[in-house]
PDB file of C-alpha atoms in Angstrom:
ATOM      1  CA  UNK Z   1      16.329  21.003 -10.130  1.00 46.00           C
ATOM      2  CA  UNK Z   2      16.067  17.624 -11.402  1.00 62.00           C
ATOM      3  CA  UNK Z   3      15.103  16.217 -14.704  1.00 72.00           C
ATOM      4  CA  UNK Z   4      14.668  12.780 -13.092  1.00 89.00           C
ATOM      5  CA  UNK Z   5      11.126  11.528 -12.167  1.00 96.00           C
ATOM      6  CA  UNK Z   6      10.233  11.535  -8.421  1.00 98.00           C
ATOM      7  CA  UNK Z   7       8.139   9.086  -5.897  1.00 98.00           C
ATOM      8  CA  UNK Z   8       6.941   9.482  -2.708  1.00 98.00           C
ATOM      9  CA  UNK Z   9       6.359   6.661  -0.529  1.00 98.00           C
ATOM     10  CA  UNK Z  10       4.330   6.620   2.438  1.00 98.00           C
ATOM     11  CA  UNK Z  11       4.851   4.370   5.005  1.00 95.00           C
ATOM     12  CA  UNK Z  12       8.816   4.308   3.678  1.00 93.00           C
ATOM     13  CA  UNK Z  13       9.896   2.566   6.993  1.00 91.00           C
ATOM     14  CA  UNK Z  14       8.138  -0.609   6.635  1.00 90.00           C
ATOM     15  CA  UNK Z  15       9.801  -3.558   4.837  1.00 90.00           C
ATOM     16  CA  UNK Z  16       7.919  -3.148   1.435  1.00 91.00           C
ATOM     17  CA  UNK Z  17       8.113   0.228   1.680  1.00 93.00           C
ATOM     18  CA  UNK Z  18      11.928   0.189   1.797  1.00 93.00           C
ATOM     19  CA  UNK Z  19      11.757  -2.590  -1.225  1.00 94.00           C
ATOM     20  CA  UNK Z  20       9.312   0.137  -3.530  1.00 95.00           C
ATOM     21  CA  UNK Z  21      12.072   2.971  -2.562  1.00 96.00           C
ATOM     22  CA  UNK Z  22      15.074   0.820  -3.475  1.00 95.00           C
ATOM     23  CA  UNK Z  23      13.191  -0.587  -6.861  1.00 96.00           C
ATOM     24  CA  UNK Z  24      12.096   3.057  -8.173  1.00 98.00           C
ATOM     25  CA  UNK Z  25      15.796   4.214  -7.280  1.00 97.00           C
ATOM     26  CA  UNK Z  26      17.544   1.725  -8.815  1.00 96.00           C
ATOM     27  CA  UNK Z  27      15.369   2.543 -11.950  1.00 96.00           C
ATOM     28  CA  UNK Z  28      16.466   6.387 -11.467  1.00 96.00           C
ATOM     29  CA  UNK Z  29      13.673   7.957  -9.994  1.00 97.00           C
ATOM     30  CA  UNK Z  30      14.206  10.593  -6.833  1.00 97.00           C
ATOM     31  CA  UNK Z  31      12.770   9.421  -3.630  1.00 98.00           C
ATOM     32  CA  UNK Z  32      10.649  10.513  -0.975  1.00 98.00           C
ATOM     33  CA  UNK Z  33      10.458   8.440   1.876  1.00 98.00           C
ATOM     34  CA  UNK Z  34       7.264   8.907   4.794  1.00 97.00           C
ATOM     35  CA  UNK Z  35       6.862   7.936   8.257  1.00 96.00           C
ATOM     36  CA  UNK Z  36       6.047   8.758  11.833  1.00 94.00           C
ATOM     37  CA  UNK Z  37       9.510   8.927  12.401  1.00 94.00           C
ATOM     38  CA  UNK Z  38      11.855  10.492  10.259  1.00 95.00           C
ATOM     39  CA  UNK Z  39      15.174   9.545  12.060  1.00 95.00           C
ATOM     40  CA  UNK Z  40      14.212   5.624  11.279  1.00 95.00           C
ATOM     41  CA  UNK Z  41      14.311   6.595   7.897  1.00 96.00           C
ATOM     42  CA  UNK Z  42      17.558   8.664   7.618  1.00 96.00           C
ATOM     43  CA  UNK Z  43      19.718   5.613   7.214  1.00 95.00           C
ATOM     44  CA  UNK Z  44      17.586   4.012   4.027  1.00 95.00           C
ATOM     45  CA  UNK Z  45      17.957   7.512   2.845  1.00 96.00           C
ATOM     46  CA  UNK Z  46      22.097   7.345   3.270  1.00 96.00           C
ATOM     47  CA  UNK Z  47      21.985   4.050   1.530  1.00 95.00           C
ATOM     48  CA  UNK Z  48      19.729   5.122  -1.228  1.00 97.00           C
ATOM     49  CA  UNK Z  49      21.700   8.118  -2.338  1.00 96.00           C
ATOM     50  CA  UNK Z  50      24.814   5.947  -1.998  1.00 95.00           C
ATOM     51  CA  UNK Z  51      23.874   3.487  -4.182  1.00 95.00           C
ATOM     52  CA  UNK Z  52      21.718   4.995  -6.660  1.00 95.00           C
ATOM     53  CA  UNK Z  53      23.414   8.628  -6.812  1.00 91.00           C
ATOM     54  CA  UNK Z  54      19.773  10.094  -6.441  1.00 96.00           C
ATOM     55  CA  UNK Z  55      17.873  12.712  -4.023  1.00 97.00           C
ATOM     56  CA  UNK Z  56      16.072  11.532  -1.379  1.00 97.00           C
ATOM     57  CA  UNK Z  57      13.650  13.725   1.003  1.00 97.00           C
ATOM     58  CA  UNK Z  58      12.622  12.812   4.214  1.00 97.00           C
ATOM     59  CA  UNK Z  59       9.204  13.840   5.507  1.00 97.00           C
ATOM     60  CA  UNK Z  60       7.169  13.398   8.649  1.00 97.00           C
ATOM     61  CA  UNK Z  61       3.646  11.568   7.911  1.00 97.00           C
ATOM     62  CA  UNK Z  62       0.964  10.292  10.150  1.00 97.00           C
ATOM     63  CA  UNK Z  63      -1.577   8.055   8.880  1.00 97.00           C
ATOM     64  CA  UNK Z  64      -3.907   9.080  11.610  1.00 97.00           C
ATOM     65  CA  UNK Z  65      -3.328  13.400  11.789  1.00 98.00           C
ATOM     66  CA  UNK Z  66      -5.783  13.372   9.131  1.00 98.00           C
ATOM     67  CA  UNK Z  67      -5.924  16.815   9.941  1.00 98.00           C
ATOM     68  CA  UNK Z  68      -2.231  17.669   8.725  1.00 97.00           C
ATOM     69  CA  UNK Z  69      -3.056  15.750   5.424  1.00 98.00           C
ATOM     70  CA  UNK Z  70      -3.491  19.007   3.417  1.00 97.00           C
ATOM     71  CA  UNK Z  71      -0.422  20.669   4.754  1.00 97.00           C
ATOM     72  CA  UNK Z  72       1.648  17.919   4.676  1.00 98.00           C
ATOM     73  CA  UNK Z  73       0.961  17.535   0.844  1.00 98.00           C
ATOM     74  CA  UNK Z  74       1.301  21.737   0.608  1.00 96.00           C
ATOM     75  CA  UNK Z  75       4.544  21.598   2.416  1.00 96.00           C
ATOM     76  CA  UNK Z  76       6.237  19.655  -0.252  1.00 97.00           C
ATOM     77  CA  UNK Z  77       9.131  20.482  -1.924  1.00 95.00           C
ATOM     78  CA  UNK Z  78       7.682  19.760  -5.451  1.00 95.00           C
ATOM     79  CA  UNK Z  79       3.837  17.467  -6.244  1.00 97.00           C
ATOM     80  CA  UNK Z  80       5.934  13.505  -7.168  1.00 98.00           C
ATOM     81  CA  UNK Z  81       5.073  11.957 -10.244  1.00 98.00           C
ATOM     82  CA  UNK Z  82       4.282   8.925  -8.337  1.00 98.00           C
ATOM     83  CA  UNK Z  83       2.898   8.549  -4.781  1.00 98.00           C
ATOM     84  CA  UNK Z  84       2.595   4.959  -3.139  1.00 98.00           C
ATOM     85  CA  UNK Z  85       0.764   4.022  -0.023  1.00 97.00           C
ATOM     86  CA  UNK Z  86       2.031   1.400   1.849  1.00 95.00           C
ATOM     87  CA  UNK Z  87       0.834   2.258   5.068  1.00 94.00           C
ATOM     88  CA  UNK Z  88      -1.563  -0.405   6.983  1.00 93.00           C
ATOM     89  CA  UNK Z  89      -2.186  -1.790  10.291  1.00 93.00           C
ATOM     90  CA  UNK Z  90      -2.714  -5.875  10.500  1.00 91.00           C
ATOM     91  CA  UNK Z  91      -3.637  -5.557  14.086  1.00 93.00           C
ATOM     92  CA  UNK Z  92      -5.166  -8.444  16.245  1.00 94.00           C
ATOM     93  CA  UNK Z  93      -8.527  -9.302  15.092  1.00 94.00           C
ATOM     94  CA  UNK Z  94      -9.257 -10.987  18.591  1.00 96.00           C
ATOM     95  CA  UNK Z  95      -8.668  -7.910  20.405  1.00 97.00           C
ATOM     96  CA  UNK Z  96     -10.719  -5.663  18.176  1.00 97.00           C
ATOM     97  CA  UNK Z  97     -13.334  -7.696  18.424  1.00 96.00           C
ATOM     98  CA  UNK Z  98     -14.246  -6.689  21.581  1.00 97.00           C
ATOM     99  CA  UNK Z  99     -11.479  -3.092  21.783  1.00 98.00           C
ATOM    100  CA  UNK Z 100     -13.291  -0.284  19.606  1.00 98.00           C
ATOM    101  CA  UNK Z 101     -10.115   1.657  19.994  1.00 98.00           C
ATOM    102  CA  UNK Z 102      -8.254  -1.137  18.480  1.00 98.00           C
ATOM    103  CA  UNK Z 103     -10.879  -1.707  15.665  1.00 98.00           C
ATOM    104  CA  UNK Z 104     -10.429   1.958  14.942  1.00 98.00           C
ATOM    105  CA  UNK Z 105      -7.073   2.188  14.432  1.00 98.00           C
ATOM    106  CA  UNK Z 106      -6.867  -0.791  12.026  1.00 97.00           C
ATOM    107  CA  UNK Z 107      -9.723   0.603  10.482  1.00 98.00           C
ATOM    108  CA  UNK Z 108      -8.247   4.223  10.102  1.00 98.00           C
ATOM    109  CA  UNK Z 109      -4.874   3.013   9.236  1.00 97.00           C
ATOM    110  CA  UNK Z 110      -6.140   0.835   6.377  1.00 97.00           C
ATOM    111  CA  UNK Z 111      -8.931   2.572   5.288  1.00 98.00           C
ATOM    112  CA  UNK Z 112      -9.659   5.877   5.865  1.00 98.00           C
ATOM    113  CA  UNK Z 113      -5.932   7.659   6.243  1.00 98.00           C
ATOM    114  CA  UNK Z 114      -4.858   5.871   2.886  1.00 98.00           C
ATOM    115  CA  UNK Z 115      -7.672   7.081   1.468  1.00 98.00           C
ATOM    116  CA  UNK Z 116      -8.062  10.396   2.249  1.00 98.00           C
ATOM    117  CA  UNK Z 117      -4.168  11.266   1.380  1.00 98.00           C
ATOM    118  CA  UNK Z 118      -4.435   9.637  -1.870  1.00 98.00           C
ATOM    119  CA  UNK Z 119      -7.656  11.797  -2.946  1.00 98.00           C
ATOM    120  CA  UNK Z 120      -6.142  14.658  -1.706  1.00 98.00           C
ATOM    121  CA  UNK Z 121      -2.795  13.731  -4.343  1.00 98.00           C
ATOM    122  CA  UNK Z 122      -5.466  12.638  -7.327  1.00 98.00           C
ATOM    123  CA  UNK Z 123      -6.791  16.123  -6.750  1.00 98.00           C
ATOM    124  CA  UNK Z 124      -3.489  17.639  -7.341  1.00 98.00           C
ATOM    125  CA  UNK Z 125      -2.088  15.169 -10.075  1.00 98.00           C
ATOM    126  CA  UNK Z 126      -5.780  15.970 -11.645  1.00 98.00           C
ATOM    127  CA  UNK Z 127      -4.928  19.539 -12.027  1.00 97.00           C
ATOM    128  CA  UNK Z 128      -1.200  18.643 -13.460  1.00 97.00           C
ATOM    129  CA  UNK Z 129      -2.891  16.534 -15.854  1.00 97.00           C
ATOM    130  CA  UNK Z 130      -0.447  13.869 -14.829  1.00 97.00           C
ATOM    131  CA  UNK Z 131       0.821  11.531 -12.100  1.00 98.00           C
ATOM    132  CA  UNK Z 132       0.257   7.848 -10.978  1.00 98.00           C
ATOM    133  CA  UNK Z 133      -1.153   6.921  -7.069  1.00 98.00           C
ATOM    134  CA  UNK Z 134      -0.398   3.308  -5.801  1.00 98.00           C
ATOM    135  CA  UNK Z 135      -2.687   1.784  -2.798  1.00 97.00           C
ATOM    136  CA  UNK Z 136      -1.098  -1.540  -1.651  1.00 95.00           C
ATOM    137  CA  UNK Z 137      -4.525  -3.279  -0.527  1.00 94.00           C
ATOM    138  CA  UNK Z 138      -4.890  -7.294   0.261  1.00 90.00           C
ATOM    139  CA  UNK Z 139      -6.718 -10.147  -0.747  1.00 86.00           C
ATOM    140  CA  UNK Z 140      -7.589 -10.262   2.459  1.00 84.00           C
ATOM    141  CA  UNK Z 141     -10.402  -7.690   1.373  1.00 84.00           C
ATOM    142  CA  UNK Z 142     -11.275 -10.054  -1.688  1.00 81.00           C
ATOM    143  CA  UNK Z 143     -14.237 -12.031   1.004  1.00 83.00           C
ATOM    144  CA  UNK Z 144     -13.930 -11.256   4.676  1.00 82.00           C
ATOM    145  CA  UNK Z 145     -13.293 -14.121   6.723  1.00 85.00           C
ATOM    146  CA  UNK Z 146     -13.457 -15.077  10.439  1.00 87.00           C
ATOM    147  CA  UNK Z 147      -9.874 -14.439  11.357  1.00 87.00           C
ATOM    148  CA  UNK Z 148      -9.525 -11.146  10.186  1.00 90.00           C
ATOM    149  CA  UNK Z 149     -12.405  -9.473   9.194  1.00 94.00           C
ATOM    150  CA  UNK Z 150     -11.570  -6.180  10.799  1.00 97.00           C
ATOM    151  CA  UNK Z 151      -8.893  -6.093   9.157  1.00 94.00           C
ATOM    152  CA  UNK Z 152      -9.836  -7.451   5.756  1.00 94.00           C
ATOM    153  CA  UNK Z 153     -13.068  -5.087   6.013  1.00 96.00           C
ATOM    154  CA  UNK Z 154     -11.003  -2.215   5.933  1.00 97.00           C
ATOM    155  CA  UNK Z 155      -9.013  -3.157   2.957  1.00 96.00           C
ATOM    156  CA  UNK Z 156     -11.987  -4.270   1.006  1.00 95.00           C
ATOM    157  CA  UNK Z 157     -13.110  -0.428   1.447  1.00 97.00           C
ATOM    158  CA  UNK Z 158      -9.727   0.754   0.108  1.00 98.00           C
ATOM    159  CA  UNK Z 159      -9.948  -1.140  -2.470  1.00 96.00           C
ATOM    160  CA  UNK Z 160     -12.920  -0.525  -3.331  1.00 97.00           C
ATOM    161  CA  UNK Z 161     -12.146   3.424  -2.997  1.00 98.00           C
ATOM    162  CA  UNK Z 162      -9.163   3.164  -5.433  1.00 98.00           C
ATOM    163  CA  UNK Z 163     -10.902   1.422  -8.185  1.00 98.00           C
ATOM    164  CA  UNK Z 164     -13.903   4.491  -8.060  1.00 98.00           C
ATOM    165  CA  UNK Z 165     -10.371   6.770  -8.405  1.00 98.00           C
ATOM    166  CA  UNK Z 166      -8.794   4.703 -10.891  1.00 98.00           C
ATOM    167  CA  UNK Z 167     -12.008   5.266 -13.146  1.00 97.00           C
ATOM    168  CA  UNK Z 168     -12.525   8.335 -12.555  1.00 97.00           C
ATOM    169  CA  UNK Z 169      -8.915   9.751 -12.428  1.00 97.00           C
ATOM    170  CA  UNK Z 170      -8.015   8.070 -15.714  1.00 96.00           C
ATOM    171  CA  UNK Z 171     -10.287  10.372 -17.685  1.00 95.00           C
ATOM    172  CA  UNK Z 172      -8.012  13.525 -16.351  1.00 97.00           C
ATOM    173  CA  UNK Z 173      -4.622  11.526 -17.355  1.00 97.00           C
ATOM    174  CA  UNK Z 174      -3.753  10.095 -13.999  1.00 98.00           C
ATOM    175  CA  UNK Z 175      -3.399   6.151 -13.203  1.00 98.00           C
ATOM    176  CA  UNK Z 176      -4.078   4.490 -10.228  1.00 98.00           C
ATOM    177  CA  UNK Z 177      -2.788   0.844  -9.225  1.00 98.00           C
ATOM    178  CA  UNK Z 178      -4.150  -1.503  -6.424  1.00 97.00           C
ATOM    179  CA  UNK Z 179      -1.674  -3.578  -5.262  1.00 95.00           C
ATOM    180  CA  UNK Z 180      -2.785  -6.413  -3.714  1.00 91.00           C
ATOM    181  CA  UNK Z 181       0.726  -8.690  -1.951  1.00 86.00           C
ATOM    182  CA  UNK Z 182      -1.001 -11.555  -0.587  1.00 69.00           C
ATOM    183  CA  UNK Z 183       1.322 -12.984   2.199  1.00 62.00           C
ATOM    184  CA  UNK Z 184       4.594 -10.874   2.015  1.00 60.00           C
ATOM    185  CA  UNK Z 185       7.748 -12.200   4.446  1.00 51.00           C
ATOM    186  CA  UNK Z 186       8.071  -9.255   6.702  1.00 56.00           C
ATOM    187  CA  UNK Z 187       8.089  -7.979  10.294  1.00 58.00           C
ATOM    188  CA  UNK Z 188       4.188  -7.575   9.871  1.00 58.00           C
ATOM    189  CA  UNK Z 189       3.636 -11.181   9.338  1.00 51.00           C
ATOM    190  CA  UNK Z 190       6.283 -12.621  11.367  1.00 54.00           C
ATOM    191  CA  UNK Z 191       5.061 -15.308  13.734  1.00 56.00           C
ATOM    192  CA  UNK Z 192       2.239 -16.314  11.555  1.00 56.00           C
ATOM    193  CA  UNK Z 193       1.556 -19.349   9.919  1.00 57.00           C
ATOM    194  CA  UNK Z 194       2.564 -18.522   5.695  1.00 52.00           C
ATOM    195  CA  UNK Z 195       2.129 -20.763   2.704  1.00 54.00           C
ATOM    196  CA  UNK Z 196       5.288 -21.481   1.220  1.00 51.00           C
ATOM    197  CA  UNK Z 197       4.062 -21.367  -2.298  1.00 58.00           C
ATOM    198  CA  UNK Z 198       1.613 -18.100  -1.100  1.00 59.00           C
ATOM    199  CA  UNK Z 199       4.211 -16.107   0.130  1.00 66.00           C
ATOM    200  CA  UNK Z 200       6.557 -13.757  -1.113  1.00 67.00           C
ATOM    201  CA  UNK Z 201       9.675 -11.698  -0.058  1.00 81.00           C
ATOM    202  CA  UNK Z 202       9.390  -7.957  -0.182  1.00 84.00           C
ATOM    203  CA  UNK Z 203      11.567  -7.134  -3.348  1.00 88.00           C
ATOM    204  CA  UNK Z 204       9.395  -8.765  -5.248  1.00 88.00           C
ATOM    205  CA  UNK Z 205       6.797  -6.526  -4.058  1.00 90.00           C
ATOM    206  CA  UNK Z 206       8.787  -3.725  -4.518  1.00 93.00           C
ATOM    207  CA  UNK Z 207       9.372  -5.106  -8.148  1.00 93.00           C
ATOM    208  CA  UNK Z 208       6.187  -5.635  -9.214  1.00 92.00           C
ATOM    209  CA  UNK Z 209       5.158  -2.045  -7.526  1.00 95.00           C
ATOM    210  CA  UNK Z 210       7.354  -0.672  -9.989  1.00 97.00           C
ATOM    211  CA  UNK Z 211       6.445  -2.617 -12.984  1.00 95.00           C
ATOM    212  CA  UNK Z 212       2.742  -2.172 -12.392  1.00 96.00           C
ATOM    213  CA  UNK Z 213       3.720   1.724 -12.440  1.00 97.00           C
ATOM    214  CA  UNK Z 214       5.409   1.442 -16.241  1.00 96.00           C
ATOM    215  CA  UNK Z 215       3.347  -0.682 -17.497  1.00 96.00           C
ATOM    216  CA  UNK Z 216       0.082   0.973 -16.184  1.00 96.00           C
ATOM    217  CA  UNK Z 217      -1.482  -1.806 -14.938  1.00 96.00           C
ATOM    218  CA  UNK Z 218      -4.914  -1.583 -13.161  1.00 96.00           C
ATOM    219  CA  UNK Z 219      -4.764  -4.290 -10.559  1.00 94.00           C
ATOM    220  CA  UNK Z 220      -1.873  -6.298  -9.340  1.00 91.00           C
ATOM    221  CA  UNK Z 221      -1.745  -9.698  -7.562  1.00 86.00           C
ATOM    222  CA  UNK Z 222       2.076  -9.785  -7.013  1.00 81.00           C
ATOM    223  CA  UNK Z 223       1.764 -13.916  -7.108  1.00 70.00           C
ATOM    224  CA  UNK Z 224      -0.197 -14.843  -9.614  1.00 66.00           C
ATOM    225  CA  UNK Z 225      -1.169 -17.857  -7.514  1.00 64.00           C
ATOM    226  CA  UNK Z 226      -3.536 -15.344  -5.483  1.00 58.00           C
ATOM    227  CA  UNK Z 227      -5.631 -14.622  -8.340  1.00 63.00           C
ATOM    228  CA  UNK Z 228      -6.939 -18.067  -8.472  1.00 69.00           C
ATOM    229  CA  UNK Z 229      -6.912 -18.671  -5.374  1.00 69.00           C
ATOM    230  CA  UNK Z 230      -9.044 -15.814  -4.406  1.00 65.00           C
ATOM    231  CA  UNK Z 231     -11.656 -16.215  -7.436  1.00 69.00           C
ATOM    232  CA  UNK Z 232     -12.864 -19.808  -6.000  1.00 65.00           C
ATOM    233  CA  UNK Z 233     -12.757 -18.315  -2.420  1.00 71.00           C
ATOM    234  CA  UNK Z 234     -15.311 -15.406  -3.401  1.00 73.00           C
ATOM    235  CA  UNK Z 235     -17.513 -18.061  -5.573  1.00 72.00           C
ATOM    236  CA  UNK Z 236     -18.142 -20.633  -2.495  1.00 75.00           C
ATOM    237  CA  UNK Z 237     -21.628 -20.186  -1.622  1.00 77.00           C
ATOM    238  CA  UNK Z 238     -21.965 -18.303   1.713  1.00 77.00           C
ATOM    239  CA  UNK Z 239     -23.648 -21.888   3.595  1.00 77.00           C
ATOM    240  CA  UNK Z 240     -20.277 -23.857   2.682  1.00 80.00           C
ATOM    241  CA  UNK Z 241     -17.671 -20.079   3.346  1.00 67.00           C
ATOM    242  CA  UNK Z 242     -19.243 -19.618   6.957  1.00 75.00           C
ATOM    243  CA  UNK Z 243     -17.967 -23.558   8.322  1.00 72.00           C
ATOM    244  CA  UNK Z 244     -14.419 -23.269   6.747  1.00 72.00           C
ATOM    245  CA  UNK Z 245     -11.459 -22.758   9.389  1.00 69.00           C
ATOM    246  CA  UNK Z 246      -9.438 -19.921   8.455  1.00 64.00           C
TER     247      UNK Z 246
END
């Protein structure tokens, strides 16, 4: 057994998941590391416990097997102290505009899945006493807008899902953090348009994941620019939001 604190991240094989793994292990905490495929994520795992002389756990997770949701979190070796989300779908709003299937899976992975495991883990942490839950959300469910509001939709719901946990875990000792990137430099956004000044690389998602974590912080715009930005886009009156482009 370990002394050392423990995460689990969900969703370990994306880019910012592998930046949140490598920040909390280079800070000493014991990994867990999520995905559809396990065997994509046994070389992060190599390099992690190379590196950081740390454990690291692999585990098979499906955003969509909602079903397998309570035995995936029973089959655990030990509850983390910290579980992060980072599992999301950006999807092509054009398409589900017209594909239901298509609209359902962004919706599910964005939404509902993230939502429903990280209830199930405030349940648990709630009966510790203890234990912090990330959701990495998106501005993009600050206002929806015309070129992705399938995808923004969803978030805005998970969002709006982890603040009602965040108030109502914190009176049982347990913290919850929304994360919100903004436009993040990774093989999700690649071939998109980004704003230089808007955008930032995963580590420093993966940073700021980890600060939020020590320093408890409720919600986190990992560029500060974002915050700004995304008050004056949800205070344009709706006659003057409906004509812009974007």
């Amino acid at each position: 057994m370990t002394s050392r604190k423990s995460v689990l991240v969900l969703g370990g094989s994306s880019d910012i998941g592998r930046a949140a793994a490598r920040a909390f292990a280079k800070a000493g905490y014991d990994v867990g590391l999520a995905g559809r495929d396990v065997a994509v994520l046994e070389p992060d795992a190599a390099d992690l416990r190379a590196r950081y002389t740390i454990e690291v756990g692999l585990h098979k997770f499906d955003v969509l097997d909602t079903a397998s949701f309570e035995s995936f979190v029973g089959g655990l070796p030990a509850l983390p102290d910290v579980v992060v989300s980072i599992v999301g779908l950006l999807g092509v709003q054009e398409t589900a505009e017209s594909d239901l299937a298509h609209a359902t899976t962004i919706m599910r992975s964005n939404y509902e899945g993230p939502s429903l495991i990280l209830g199930l883990f405030a349940e648990k942490f709630l009966g510790r006493g203890n234990g912090t839950i990330v959701g990495v959300s998106s501005v993009a469910g600050d206002r929806g807008r015309a070129s992705n509001y399938v995808y923004g939709s969803a978030k805005a719901g998970f969002s709006a899902f982890l603040s009602g946990l965040r108030a109502r875990a914190s009176r049982g000792g347990v913290h919850v953090v929304t994360v919100k990137p903004g436009f993040v430099r990774t093989k999700m956004t690649e071939g998109m348009k980004l704003i230089g000044p808007l955008t930032v690389e995963a580590p420093v998602v993966g940073d700021a994941i980890l600060q939020a974590v020590e320093n408890k912080t409720d919600v986190v715009y990992v560029s500060g620019k974002w915050r700004l930005v995304m008050l004056i886009i949800k205070t344009l009156p709706e006659a003057v939001f409906k004509k812009l482009k974007f």
